[in-house]
Amino acid sequence: MESPLDHETARALLAWQVELGADEAIGDAPVNRFELPQEAPRRLTVAVAPAPVQAAPRPGAAVKAAAVEAVAVDAVAVARQAAAQAQDLQQLRSALEAFEHCELKRGARNTVFADGNPAARVMVIGEAPGRDEDIQGKPFVGRAGQLLDRMFAAIGMARDQADSRASVYITNILPWRPPQNRDPLPEEIAVMLPFVKRHVDLVGPEVLVLMGNISCQALLGRKGITRLRGNWTSALGRPVLPMFHPAYLLRNPAAKREAWADLLMLQARLREGA
Ligand code: URA
């Protein structure tokens, strides 16, 4: 069928969409969202079981069954409860996959949980999946991830190492890709943080490596990676080494010098027994 648009107009419209941030096609047919019925704002409600009845008020009086009431609760509390109930990594992954209170999930293809050896001494925490990670369902598989692998290979470590002394375990603060790779919002981080903390508890690494500002902000409550990097600190009861994010290193190759120094610090600490 012939397109009603001429070539130049179609091209201009496409360029305009790319400028707005629509960087990939996600369906075969266009959807006019202005014509969709308005969705009511989503309010998170959960059913709460009634308190057990202590005693009948009067002998012989009928005890009314208390109605199950619905009360609004915040998503962070739901996340905390779901995360706390997970007894192992498989349960934590399932809890995340079942969690419906982060809007990012609705736009993501996959829940990106983790990769690497869960017995590793080192757990790396990045920011959030990008396009490649969203497609493959694994953290750090795009260009930044390939650089991350090369960085650890330089100190004899890898995510696919069976030997826990030479392996790394990798996850992110957010398991779902933010649209157009925008920075995660503070509310999104707050909702997902209980899962991250439980993740760290269940893996039990000797050392955490925080890649970039977002994971430092989430777990240390501080930003300013240029000052934080290369200085050991602690969080969740473990030693923490903040480092430049590999995506930053791709944009600023001169900073690889500092990243190399940080990797050597990590290696030395592991040799000392962390
Ligand atoms: N950047 C991150 O922080 N995490 C990924 O998984 C990929 C890119």
Tab-separated table of C-alpha atoms and ligand atoms in Angstrom:
chain	number	residue	atom	x	y	z
A	1	MET	CA	0.000	0.000	0.000
A	2	GLU	CA	1.239	3.446	-0.836
A	3	SER	CA	2.083	5.633	2.155
A	4	PRO	CA	-0.043	8.806	2.438
A	5	LEU	CA	3.135	10.640	3.526
A	6	ASP	CA	5.775	11.741	1.104
A	7	HIS	CA	9.329	10.682	1.745
A	8	GLU	CA	10.511	14.038	3.137
A	9	THR	CA	7.586	14.395	5.561
A	10	ALA	CA	7.999	10.819	6.829
A	11	ARG	CA	11.686	11.449	7.364
A	12	ALA	CA	11.060	14.693	9.255
A	13	LEU	CA	8.467	12.980	11.479
A	14	LEU	CA	10.894	10.176	12.260
A	15	ALA	CA	13.680	12.638	13.112
A	16	TRP	CA	11.268	14.475	15.399
A	17	GLN	CA	10.370	11.250	17.222
A	18	VAL	CA	14.035	10.347	17.671
A	19	GLU	CA	14.591	13.813	19.121
A	20	LEU	CA	11.788	13.144	21.608
A	21	GLY	CA	13.626	10.046	22.726
A	22	ALA	CA	11.764	7.304	20.822
A	23	ASP	CA	14.890	5.375	19.909
A	24	GLU	CA	13.350	2.026	19.006
A	25	ALA	CA	10.175	0.500	17.589
A	26	ILE	CA	8.376	-1.713	20.096
A	27	GLY	CA	5.346	-2.751	18.046
A	28	ASP	CA	4.350	-3.315	14.445
A	29	ALA	CA	1.301	-1.046	14.577
A	30	PRO	CA	1.271	2.533	15.907
A	31	VAL	CA	-0.866	3.259	19.015
A	32	ASN	CA	-2.531	6.636	19.395
A	33	ARG	CA	-2.330	7.060	23.148
A	34	PHE	CA	-4.482	10.205	23.034
A	35	GLU	CA	-7.372	8.001	21.965
A	36	LEU	CA	-6.941	5.374	24.689
A	37	PRO	CA	-9.401	5.574	27.601
A	38	GLN	CA	-7.872	7.417	30.569
A	39	GLU	CA	-6.592	5.021	33.207
A	40	ALA	CA	-7.570	5.842	36.766
A	41	PRO	CA	-4.477	6.712	38.832
A	42	ARG	CA	-3.154	3.509	40.366
A	43	ARG	CA	-3.473	3.360	44.144
A	44	LEU	CA	-1.716	0.570	45.900
A	45	THR	CA	-4.122	-1.297	48.166
A	46	VAL	CA	-3.671	-4.589	49.905
A	47	ALA	CA	-6.161	-6.701	51.785
A	48	VAL	CA	-5.434	-6.950	55.474
A	49	ALA	CA	-6.774	-9.899	57.450
A	50	PRO	CA	-8.957	-8.948	60.434
A	51	ALA	CA	-7.489	-9.282	63.939
A	52	PRO	CA	-8.507	-12.570	65.581
A	53	VAL	CA	-11.654	-12.265	67.666
A	54	GLN	CA	-10.677	-12.558	71.348
A	55	ALA	CA	-14.023	-13.485	72.906
A	56	ALA	CA	-17.710	-13.219	72.243
A	57	PRO	CA	-18.991	-9.928	73.639
A	58	ARG	CA	-21.974	-11.611	75.396
A	59	PRO	CA	-22.753	-15.277	75.808
A	60	GLY	CA	-24.992	-16.343	73.024
A	61	ALA	CA	-24.503	-13.192	71.001
A	62	ALA	CA	-23.595	-13.760	67.417
A	63	VAL	CA	-20.035	-12.835	66.694
A	64	LYS	CA	-19.999	-10.966	63.473
A	65	ALA	CA	-17.321	-11.969	61.065
A	66	ALA	CA	-15.112	-8.898	60.764
A	67	ALA	CA	-14.959	-7.602	57.251
A	68	VAL	CA	-11.682	-7.835	55.433
A	69	GLU	CA	-10.721	-4.239	54.953
A	70	ALA	CA	-8.633	-2.774	52.245
A	71	VAL	CA	-6.097	-0.183	53.342
A	72	ALA	CA	-3.588	1.769	51.337
A	73	VAL	CA	0.019	0.897	52.061
A	74	ASP	CA	3.164	2.241	50.547
A	75	ALA	CA	5.131	0.329	47.939
A	76	VAL	CA	8.305	0.436	50.034
A	77	ALA	CA	6.569	-1.496	52.815
A	78	VAL	CA	5.337	-4.097	50.320
A	79	ALA	CA	8.855	-4.388	48.881
A	80	ARG	CA	10.349	-4.779	52.362
A	81	GLN	CA	7.976	-7.569	53.212
A	82	ALA	CA	8.441	-9.385	49.893
A	83	ALA	CA	12.222	-9.135	50.116
A	84	ALA	CA	12.373	-10.259	53.753
A	85	GLN	CA	10.376	-13.387	52.940
A	86	ALA	CA	12.866	-14.572	50.325
A	87	GLN	CA	15.038	-17.287	51.837
A	88	ASP	CA	17.351	-17.767	48.873
A	89	LEU	CA	18.296	-16.137	45.579
A	90	GLN	CA	15.730	-18.061	43.573
A	91	GLN	CA	12.973	-16.876	45.906
A	92	LEU	CA	14.283	-13.328	45.720
A	93	ARG	CA	14.256	-13.447	41.920
A	94	SER	CA	10.673	-14.757	41.983
A	95	ALA	CA	9.653	-12.056	44.466
A	96	LEU	CA	11.076	-9.390	42.158
A	97	GLU	CA	9.366	-10.884	39.136
A	98	ALA	CA	6.063	-10.860	41.019
A	99	PHE	CA	6.497	-7.300	42.325
A	100	GLU	CA	4.107	-4.926	40.563
A	101	HIS	CA	4.671	-1.620	42.333
A	102	CYS	CA	7.406	-0.053	40.240
A	103	GLU	CA	6.195	1.530	37.015
A	104	LEU	CA	9.490	0.778	35.256
A	105	LYS	CA	8.509	-2.873	35.075
A	106	ARG	CA	5.676	-2.033	32.690
A	107	GLY	CA	8.083	-0.704	30.082
A	108	ALA	CA	10.760	-3.383	30.471
A	109	ARG	CA	11.180	-6.528	28.423
A	110	ASN	CA	12.946	-8.455	31.197
A	111	THR	CA	13.647	-8.385	34.892
A	112	VAL	CA	17.426	-8.151	35.110
A	113	PHE	CA	18.333	-9.958	38.315
A	114	ALA	CA	22.036	-10.804	38.420
A	115	ASP	CA	24.896	-12.599	36.739
A	116	GLY	CA	28.043	-14.297	37.916
A	117	ASN	CA	28.955	-16.636	40.726
A	118	PRO	CA	26.827	-16.128	43.874
A	119	ALA	CA	29.705	-17.576	45.912
A	120	ALA	CA	32.023	-14.787	44.739
A	121	ARG	CA	33.911	-12.712	47.297
A	122	VAL	CA	33.096	-9.561	45.343
A	123	MET	CA	29.620	-8.263	44.550
A	124	VAL	CA	29.407	-5.448	42.004
A	125	ILE	CA	26.365	-3.166	42.110
A	126	GLY	CA	25.614	-0.982	39.100
A	127	GLU	CA	22.804	1.371	38.320
A	128	ALA	CA	20.110	-0.093	36.071
A	129	PRO	CA	19.842	-2.158	32.892
A	130	GLY	CA	20.339	-0.435	29.560
A	131	ARG	CA	18.976	-1.532	26.207
A	132	ASP	CA	21.176	-4.627	25.787
A	133	GLU	CA	20.612	-5.773	29.359
A	134	ASP	CA	16.851	-5.305	28.955
A	135	ILE	CA	16.897	-7.480	25.841
A	136	GLN	CA	19.145	-10.216	27.250
A	137	GLY	CA	17.882	-10.149	30.845
A	138	LYS	CA	21.437	-9.960	32.242
A	139	PRO	CA	23.307	-7.082	33.854
A	140	PHE	CA	26.278	-5.414	32.183
A	141	VAL	CA	26.261	-7.104	28.787
A	142	GLY	CA	26.472	-3.990	26.574
A	143	ARG	CA	29.568	-1.891	25.872
A	144	ALA	CA	29.920	-0.788	29.487
A	145	GLY	CA	29.562	-4.400	30.586
A	146	GLN	CA	32.266	-5.552	28.198
A	147	LEU	CA	34.571	-2.940	29.658
A	148	LEU	CA	33.615	-4.101	33.160
A	149	ASP	CA	34.613	-7.648	32.194
A	150	ARG	CA	37.960	-6.424	30.837
A	151	MET	CA	38.591	-4.424	34.004
A	152	PHE	CA	38.094	-7.464	36.230
A	153	ALA	CA	40.015	-9.689	33.838
A	154	ALA	CA	42.980	-7.342	34.365
A	155	ILE	CA	43.103	-8.464	38.015
A	156	GLY	CA	42.413	-12.117	37.162
A	157	MET	CA	38.674	-12.101	37.958
A	158	ALA	CA	35.587	-12.931	35.910
A	159	ARG	CA	31.867	-13.407	36.334
A	160	ASP	CA	31.978	-16.886	34.788
A	161	GLN	CA	34.709	-18.191	37.112
A	162	ALA	CA	33.656	-21.228	39.139
A	163	ASP	CA	36.380	-20.517	41.708
A	164	SER	CA	34.824	-18.111	44.219
A	165	ARG	CA	38.194	-16.410	44.828
A	166	ALA	CA	38.437	-15.341	41.208
A	167	SER	CA	34.795	-14.636	40.458
A	168	VAL	CA	32.480	-11.658	40.692
A	169	TYR	CA	28.725	-11.470	41.164
A	170	ILE	CA	26.955	-8.599	39.434
A	171	THR	CA	23.637	-6.853	39.958
A	172	ASN	CA	22.063	-3.394	39.767
A	173	ILE	CA	20.073	-1.078	42.021
A	174	LEU	CA	17.124	-1.298	39.606
A	175	PRO	CA	16.142	-4.517	37.830
A	176	TRP	CA	14.178	-2.731	35.069
A	177	ARG	CA	15.415	-0.388	32.371
A	178	PRO	CA	14.384	3.251	32.811
A	179	PRO	CA	12.973	4.735	29.587
A	180	GLN	CA	15.679	6.183	27.311
A	181	ASN	CA	18.214	5.201	29.986
A	182	ARG	CA	17.275	8.200	32.101
A	183	ASP	CA	18.591	8.375	35.659
A	184	PRO	CA	16.540	6.391	38.150
A	185	LEU	CA	14.188	8.542	40.229
A	186	PRO	CA	14.673	8.680	44.020
A	187	GLU	CA	11.226	7.040	44.479
A	188	GLU	CA	12.207	4.163	42.183
A	189	ILE	CA	15.410	3.631	44.123
A	190	ALA	CA	13.574	3.763	47.461
A	191	VAL	CA	11.075	1.113	46.350
A	192	MET	CA	13.702	-1.282	45.031
A	193	LEU	CA	16.250	-0.816	47.819
A	194	PRO	CA	14.800	-3.501	50.134
A	195	PHE	CA	15.409	-6.043	47.349
A	196	VAL	CA	18.990	-4.867	46.875
A	197	LYS	CA	19.697	-5.125	50.600
A	198	ARG	CA	18.214	-8.603	50.811
A	199	HIS	CA	20.211	-9.540	47.707
A	200	VAL	CA	23.417	-8.511	49.471
A	201	ASP	CA	22.412	-10.433	52.625
A	202	LEU	CA	21.682	-13.609	50.681
A	203	VAL	CA	24.896	-13.482	48.623
A	204	GLY	CA	26.997	-12.473	51.628
A	205	PRO	CA	30.007	-11.094	49.709
A	206	GLU	CA	33.194	-10.053	51.508
A	207	VAL	CA	33.361	-6.816	49.553
A	208	LEU	CA	30.913	-4.598	47.673
A	209	VAL	CA	32.015	-2.578	44.649
A	210	LEU	CA	29.638	0.290	43.858
A	211	MET	CA	29.806	1.429	40.259
A	212	GLY	CA	29.015	5.118	39.861
A	213	ASN	CA	26.907	7.747	41.578
A	214	ILE	CA	23.530	6.055	41.561
A	215	SER	CA	24.616	3.011	43.556
A	216	CYS	CA	26.638	5.253	45.931
A	217	GLN	CA	23.628	7.464	46.458
A	218	ALA	CA	21.410	4.440	47.080
A	219	LEU	CA	23.678	2.552	49.490
A	220	LEU	CA	25.933	5.213	51.007
A	221	GLY	CA	23.503	8.130	50.860
A	222	ARG	CA	26.274	10.133	49.176
A	223	LYS	CA	27.054	11.283	45.660
A	224	GLY	CA	30.226	12.726	44.152
A	225	ILE	CA	31.965	9.709	42.685
A	226	THR	CA	35.108	11.690	41.890
A	227	ARG	CA	35.695	12.158	45.615
A	228	LEU	CA	34.226	8.838	46.757
A	229	ARG	CA	36.105	6.553	44.386
A	230	GLY	CA	39.207	4.856	45.612
A	231	ASN	CA	38.281	5.321	49.286
A	232	TRP	CA	37.157	2.315	51.252
A	233	THR	CA	33.998	2.856	53.231
A	234	SER	CA	31.291	0.559	54.530
A	235	ALA	CA	27.629	-0.190	53.998
A	236	LEU	CA	25.319	-3.027	55.026
A	237	GLY	CA	28.052	-4.163	57.400
A	238	ARG	CA	30.609	-4.764	54.641
A	239	PRO	CA	33.608	-3.000	53.140
A	240	VAL	CA	32.630	-0.952	50.109
A	241	LEU	CA	34.776	0.378	47.298
A	242	PRO	CA	33.154	3.048	45.117
A	243	MET	CA	34.495	3.165	41.564
A	244	PHE	CA	33.848	5.065	38.361
A	245	HIS	CA	31.060	3.490	36.333
A	246	PRO	CA	32.399	1.796	33.175
A	247	ALA	CA	29.978	3.880	31.062
A	248	TYR	CA	31.721	6.974	32.458
A	249	LEU	CA	35.082	5.434	31.594
A	250	LEU	CA	33.933	4.910	28.005
A	251	ARG	CA	33.164	8.618	27.784
A	252	ASN	CA	36.257	9.675	29.740
A	253	PRO	CA	39.072	7.266	28.884
A	254	ALA	CA	41.580	9.374	30.849
A	255	ALA	CA	39.814	8.285	34.060
A	256	LYS	CA	40.829	4.655	33.412
A	257	ARG	CA	44.031	5.453	35.294
A	258	GLU	CA	42.068	5.956	38.506
A	259	ALA	CA	39.937	2.906	37.776
A	260	TRP	CA	43.101	0.829	37.436
A	261	ALA	CA	44.380	2.152	40.775
A	262	ASP	CA	41.035	1.184	42.358
A	263	LEU	CA	41.202	-2.323	40.913
A	264	LEU	CA	44.672	-2.757	42.373
A	265	MET	CA	43.351	-1.594	45.764
A	266	LEU	CA	40.595	-4.175	45.520
A	267	GLN	CA	43.066	-6.901	44.603
A	268	ALA	CA	45.326	-5.967	47.526
A	269	ARG	CA	42.394	-6.022	49.963
A	270	LEU	CA	41.299	-9.450	48.737
A	271	ARG	CA	44.847	-10.755	49.101
A	272	GLU	CA	44.905	-9.502	52.683
A	273	GLY	CA	41.719	-11.486	53.261
A	274	ALA	CA	39.286	-8.507	52.809
B	1	URA	N1	24.921	0.062	33.389
B	1	URA	C1	24.587	-0.398	34.612
B	1	URA	O1	24.714	0.312	35.611
B	1	URA	N2	24.117	-1.621	34.699
B	1	URA	C2	23.967	-2.433	33.665
B	1	URA	O2	23.536	-3.555	33.829
B	1	URA	C3	24.331	-1.941	32.396
B	1	URA	C4	24.809	-0.686	32.273
